[in-house]
Amino acid sequence: NIDYKHGYWVKMNQSANLTVRGATPENKTINLATNWNLISYLCDINKSVEEVFVNIINKVIVVNGFDNGAKTYDPLLPEFSDLQELKPNYGYWVKMNQTAVLDYNGVC
């Protein structure tokens, strides 16, 4: 079983469409642990990293993603970060300096 709170990386040996079926979650919150978390992005449109993590940005060490290459967002150096937006259907690695709750309900 897979769940909506986790991100998943799928290694393919050739291009293909991956269809995932399930119910849309009503409560869009994710508990983040100290250190690394692989999470799903639950919004239907692109949003800036700053907008998504606005309430917990002081607890975020780094956000990493992969979209035609590795991308990184560093909250201490946002102007040098090449990950500026989170996208639907992508998962992201988030490193935290303490636990927090990522609440998409007020963002999406």
mmCIF file with all atom_site columns, C-alpha atoms in Angstrom:
data_model
loop_
_atom_site.group_PDB
_atom_site.id
_atom_site.type_symbol
_atom_site.label_atom_id
_atom_site.label_alt_id
_atom_site.label_comp_id
_atom_site.label_asym_id
_atom_site.label_entity_id
_atom_site.label_seq_id
_atom_site.pdbx_PDB_ins_code
_atom_site.Cartn_x
_atom_site.Cartn_y
_atom_site.Cartn_z
_atom_site.occupancy
_atom_site.B_iso_or_equiv
_atom_site.pdbx_formal_charge
_atom_site.auth_seq_id
_atom_site.auth_comp_id
_atom_site.auth_asym_id
_atom_site.auth_atom_id
_atom_site.pdbx_PDB_model_num
ATOM 1   C CA . ASN A 1 1   ? 0.000  0.000  0.000   1.00 0.00 ? 1   ASN A CA 1
ATOM 2   C CA . ILE A 1 2   ? 1.064  3.553  -0.641  1.00 0.00 ? 2   ILE A CA 1
ATOM 3   C CA . ASP A 1 3   ? -0.296 6.609  1.112   1.00 0.00 ? 3   ASP A CA 1
ATOM 4   C CA . TYR A 1 4   ? -0.713 10.252 0.228   1.00 0.00 ? 4   TYR A CA 1
ATOM 5   C CA . LYS A 1 5   ? 1.617  11.567 2.938   1.00 0.00 ? 5   LYS A CA 1
ATOM 6   C CA . HIS A 1 6   ? 4.793  10.057 1.555   1.00 0.00 ? 6   HIS A CA 1
ATOM 7   C CA . GLY A 1 7   ? 6.661  10.779 -1.635  1.00 0.00 ? 7   GLY A CA 1
ATOM 8   C CA . TYR A 1 8   ? 7.773  7.861  -3.780  1.00 0.00 ? 8   TYR A CA 1
ATOM 9   C CA . TRP A 1 9   ? 10.546 7.577  -6.303  1.00 0.00 ? 9   TRP A CA 1
ATOM 10  C CA . VAL A 1 10  ? 10.034 5.020  -9.034  1.00 0.00 ? 10  VAL A CA 1
ATOM 11  C CA . LYS A 1 11  ? 12.974 3.927  -11.168 1.00 0.00 ? 11  LYS A CA 1
ATOM 12  C CA . MET A 1 12  ? 11.859 2.931  -14.657 1.00 0.00 ? 12  MET A CA 1
ATOM 13  C CA . ASN A 1 13  ? 13.821 1.115  -17.346 1.00 0.00 ? 13  ASN A CA 1
ATOM 14  C CA . GLN A 1 14  ? 11.797 2.925  -20.039 1.00 0.00 ? 14  GLN A CA 1
ATOM 15  C CA . SER A 1 15  ? 9.277  5.770  -20.305 1.00 0.00 ? 15  SER A CA 1
ATOM 16  C CA . ALA A 1 16  ? 5.730  4.899  -19.251 1.00 0.00 ? 16  ALA A CA 1
ATOM 17  C CA . ASN A 1 17  ? 2.676  6.442  -17.615 1.00 0.00 ? 17  ASN A CA 1
ATOM 18  C CA . LEU A 1 18  ? 2.070  5.536  -13.996 1.00 0.00 ? 18  LEU A CA 1
ATOM 19  C CA . THR A 1 19  ? -1.556 5.747  -12.907 1.00 0.00 ? 19  THR A CA 1
ATOM 20  C CA . VAL A 1 20  ? -2.295 5.952  -9.199  1.00 0.00 ? 20  VAL A CA 1
ATOM 21  C CA . ARG A 1 21  ? -5.876 5.730  -8.013  1.00 0.00 ? 21  ARG A CA 1
ATOM 22  C CA . GLY A 1 22  ? -7.381 6.592  -4.674  1.00 0.00 ? 22  GLY A CA 1
ATOM 23  C CA . ALA A 1 23  ? -9.464 9.063  -2.745  1.00 0.00 ? 23  ALA A CA 1
ATOM 24  C CA . THR A 1 24  ? -8.440 12.697 -2.393  1.00 0.00 ? 24  THR A CA 1
ATOM 25  C CA . PRO A 1 25  ? -7.433 13.287 1.229   1.00 0.00 ? 25  PRO A CA 1
ATOM 26  C CA . GLU A 1 26  ? -9.680 15.578 3.256   1.00 0.00 ? 26  GLU A CA 1
ATOM 27  C CA . ASN A 1 27  ? -7.117 16.471 5.910   1.00 0.00 ? 27  ASN A CA 1
ATOM 28  C CA . LYS A 1 28  ? -3.977 17.570 4.118   1.00 0.00 ? 28  LYS A CA 1
ATOM 29  C CA . THR A 1 29  ? -1.429 17.577 6.941   1.00 0.00 ? 29  THR A CA 1
ATOM 30  C CA . ILE A 1 30  ? 1.866  15.718 7.174   1.00 0.00 ? 30  ILE A CA 1
ATOM 31  C CA . ASN A 1 31  ? 3.829  15.168 10.374  1.00 0.00 ? 31  ASN A CA 1
ATOM 32  C CA . LEU A 1 32  ? 7.487  15.893 9.697   1.00 0.00 ? 32  LEU A CA 1
ATOM 33  C CA . ALA A 1 33  ? 10.182 14.210 11.790  1.00 0.00 ? 33  ALA A CA 1
ATOM 34  C CA . THR A 1 34  ? 13.524 15.670 12.756  1.00 0.00 ? 34  THR A CA 1
ATOM 35  C CA . ASN A 1 35  ? 16.018 14.932 9.969   1.00 0.00 ? 35  ASN A CA 1
ATOM 36  C CA . TRP A 1 36  ? 14.933 13.633 6.530   1.00 0.00 ? 36  TRP A CA 1
ATOM 37  C CA . ASN A 1 37  ? 11.342 13.178 5.296   1.00 0.00 ? 37  ASN A CA 1
ATOM 38  C CA . LEU A 1 38  ? 10.256 12.098 1.800   1.00 0.00 ? 38  LEU A CA 1
ATOM 39  C CA . ILE A 1 39  ? 6.873  13.775 1.347   1.00 0.00 ? 39  ILE A CA 1
ATOM 40  C CA . SER A 1 40  ? 4.260  14.191 -1.336  1.00 0.00 ? 40  SER A CA 1
ATOM 41  C CA . TYR A 1 41  ? 3.142  17.590 -2.571  1.00 0.00 ? 41  TYR A CA 1
ATOM 42  C CA . LEU A 1 42  ? -0.644 17.730 -2.106  1.00 0.00 ? 42  LEU A CA 1
ATOM 43  C CA . CYS A 1 43  ? -1.607 20.926 -3.971  1.00 0.00 ? 43  CYS A CA 1
ATOM 44  C CA . ASP A 1 44  ? -3.114 20.825 -7.471  1.00 0.00 ? 44  ASP A CA 1
ATOM 45  C CA . ILE A 1 45  ? -1.072 23.804 -8.718  1.00 0.00 ? 45  ILE A CA 1
ATOM 46  C CA . ASN A 1 46  ? 2.531  24.943 -8.470  1.00 0.00 ? 46  ASN A CA 1
ATOM 47  C CA . LYS A 1 47  ? 3.341  26.936 -5.333  1.00 0.00 ? 47  LYS A CA 1
ATOM 48  C CA . SER A 1 48  ? 6.565  28.554 -4.185  1.00 0.00 ? 48  SER A CA 1
ATOM 49  C CA . VAL A 1 49  ? 8.583  26.690 -1.575  1.00 0.00 ? 49  VAL A CA 1
ATOM 50  C CA . GLU A 1 50  ? 8.332  29.723 0.699   1.00 0.00 ? 50  GLU A CA 1
ATOM 51  C CA . GLU A 1 51  ? 4.540  29.782 0.406   1.00 0.00 ? 51  GLU A CA 1
ATOM 52  C CA . VAL A 1 52  ? 4.150  26.078 1.192   1.00 0.00 ? 52  VAL A CA 1
ATOM 53  C CA . PHE A 1 53  ? 6.473  26.104 4.218   1.00 0.00 ? 53  PHE A CA 1
ATOM 54  C CA . VAL A 1 54  ? 5.630  29.633 5.447   1.00 0.00 ? 54  VAL A CA 1
ATOM 55  C CA . ASN A 1 55  ? 4.489  28.537 8.930   1.00 0.00 ? 55  ASN A CA 1
ATOM 56  C CA . ILE A 1 56  ? 7.430  26.200 9.590   1.00 0.00 ? 56  ILE A CA 1
ATOM 57  C CA . ILE A 1 57  ? 10.257 27.644 7.468   1.00 0.00 ? 57  ILE A CA 1
ATOM 58  C CA . ASN A 1 58  ? 12.377 28.284 10.583  1.00 0.00 ? 58  ASN A CA 1
ATOM 59  C CA . LYS A 1 59  ? 12.452 24.492 11.152  1.00 0.00 ? 59  LYS A CA 1
ATOM 60  C CA . VAL A 1 60  ? 13.421 23.608 7.563   1.00 0.00 ? 60  VAL A CA 1
ATOM 61  C CA . ILE A 1 61  ? 17.100 22.966 6.867   1.00 0.00 ? 61  ILE A CA 1
ATOM 62  C CA . VAL A 1 62  ? 16.768 22.148 3.150   1.00 0.00 ? 62  VAL A CA 1
ATOM 63  C CA . VAL A 1 63  ? 14.235 20.943 0.562   1.00 0.00 ? 63  VAL A CA 1
ATOM 64  C CA . ASN A 1 64  ? 15.431 18.744 -2.307  1.00 0.00 ? 64  ASN A CA 1
ATOM 65  C CA . GLY A 1 65  ? 13.631 17.641 -5.437  1.00 0.00 ? 65  GLY A CA 1
ATOM 66  C CA . PHE A 1 66  ? 14.330 16.169 -8.842  1.00 0.00 ? 66  PHE A CA 1
ATOM 67  C CA . ASP A 1 67  ? 12.987 17.618 -12.104 1.00 0.00 ? 67  ASP A CA 1
ATOM 68  C CA . ASN A 1 68  ? 15.337 17.096 -15.043 1.00 0.00 ? 68  ASN A CA 1
ATOM 69  C CA . GLY A 1 69  ? 18.140 17.109 -12.486 1.00 0.00 ? 69  GLY A CA 1
ATOM 70  C CA . ALA A 1 70  ? 18.546 17.658 -8.757  1.00 0.00 ? 70  ALA A CA 1
ATOM 71  C CA . LYS A 1 71  ? 17.076 20.871 -7.293  1.00 0.00 ? 71  LYS A CA 1
ATOM 72  C CA . THR A 1 72  ? 17.671 22.408 -3.863  1.00 0.00 ? 72  THR A CA 1
ATOM 73  C CA . TYR A 1 73  ? 16.006 25.076 -1.744  1.00 0.00 ? 73  TYR A CA 1
ATOM 74  C CA . ASP A 1 74  ? 18.000 26.503 1.170   1.00 0.00 ? 74  ASP A CA 1
ATOM 75  C CA . PRO A 1 75  ? 15.883 28.809 3.372   1.00 0.00 ? 75  PRO A CA 1
ATOM 76  C CA . LEU A 1 76  ? 19.023 30.661 4.471   1.00 0.00 ? 76  LEU A CA 1
ATOM 77  C CA . LEU A 1 77  ? 20.039 31.331 0.846   1.00 0.00 ? 77  LEU A CA 1
ATOM 78  C CA . PRO A 1 78  ? 16.800 31.419 -1.165  1.00 0.00 ? 78  PRO A CA 1
ATOM 79  C CA . GLU A 1 79  ? 18.306 33.631 -3.859  1.00 0.00 ? 79  GLU A CA 1
ATOM 80  C CA . PHE A 1 80  ? 20.859 30.914 -4.664  1.00 0.00 ? 80  PHE A CA 1
ATOM 81  C CA . SER A 1 81  ? 18.357 28.047 -4.616  1.00 0.00 ? 81  SER A CA 1
ATOM 82  C CA . ASP A 1 82  ? 17.325 26.419 -7.901  1.00 0.00 ? 82  ASP A CA 1
ATOM 83  C CA . LEU A 1 83  ? 14.182 24.811 -6.421  1.00 0.00 ? 83  LEU A CA 1
ATOM 84  C CA . GLN A 1 84  ? 11.702 27.695 -6.302  1.00 0.00 ? 84  GLN A CA 1
ATOM 85  C CA . GLU A 1 85  ? 8.350  25.946 -6.864  1.00 0.00 ? 85  GLU A CA 1
ATOM 86  C CA . LEU A 1 86  ? 6.810  22.682 -5.748  1.00 0.00 ? 86  LEU A CA 1
ATOM 87  C CA . LYS A 1 87  ? 4.792  20.847 -8.401  1.00 0.00 ? 87  LYS A CA 1
ATOM 88  C CA . PRO A 1 88  ? 1.812  18.464 -8.296  1.00 0.00 ? 88  PRO A CA 1
ATOM 89  C CA . ASN A 1 89  ? 2.688  14.780 -8.704  1.00 0.00 ? 89  ASN A CA 1
ATOM 90  C CA . TYR A 1 90  ? 6.202  15.252 -7.324  1.00 0.00 ? 90  TYR A CA 1
ATOM 91  C CA . GLY A 1 91  ? 7.767  14.105 -4.059  1.00 0.00 ? 91  GLY A CA 1
ATOM 92  C CA . TYR A 1 92  ? 10.319 16.113 -2.095  1.00 0.00 ? 92  TYR A CA 1
ATOM 93  C CA . TRP A 1 93  ? 12.994 15.405 0.477   1.00 0.00 ? 93  TRP A CA 1
ATOM 94  C CA . VAL A 1 94  ? 12.681 17.802 3.432   1.00 0.00 ? 94  VAL A CA 1
ATOM 95  C CA . LYS A 1 95  ? 15.330 17.963 6.156   1.00 0.00 ? 95  LYS A CA 1
ATOM 96  C CA . MET A 1 96  ? 14.059 19.385 9.439   1.00 0.00 ? 96  MET A CA 1
ATOM 97  C CA . ASN A 1 97  ? 15.900 20.646 12.531  1.00 0.00 ? 97  ASN A CA 1
ATOM 98  C CA . GLN A 1 98  ? 12.898 19.631 14.682  1.00 0.00 ? 98  GLN A CA 1
ATOM 99  C CA . THR A 1 99  ? 9.474  18.053 14.290  1.00 0.00 ? 99  THR A CA 1
ATOM 100 C CA . ALA A 1 100 ? 6.676  20.055 12.688  1.00 0.00 ? 100 ALA A CA 1
ATOM 101 C CA . VAL A 1 101 ? 3.331  19.687 10.948  1.00 0.00 ? 101 VAL A CA 1
ATOM 102 C CA . LEU A 1 102 ? 3.151  20.672 7.291   1.00 0.00 ? 102 LEU A CA 1
ATOM 103 C CA . ASP A 1 103 ? -0.408 21.918 6.785   1.00 0.00 ? 103 ASP A CA 1
ATOM 104 C CA . TYR A 1 104 ? -1.470 22.105 3.142   1.00 0.00 ? 104 TYR A CA 1
ATOM 105 C CA . ASN A 1 105 ? -5.073 22.975 4.126   1.00 0.00 ? 105 ASN A CA 1
ATOM 106 C CA . GLY A 1 106 ? -4.392 26.701 4.225   1.00 0.00 ? 106 GLY A CA 1
ATOM 107 C CA . VAL A 1 107 ? -2.008 26.652 1.265   1.00 0.00 ? 107 VAL A CA 1
ATOM 108 C CA . CYS A 1 108 ? -3.789 24.688 -1.492  1.00 0.00 ? 108 CYS A CA 1
#
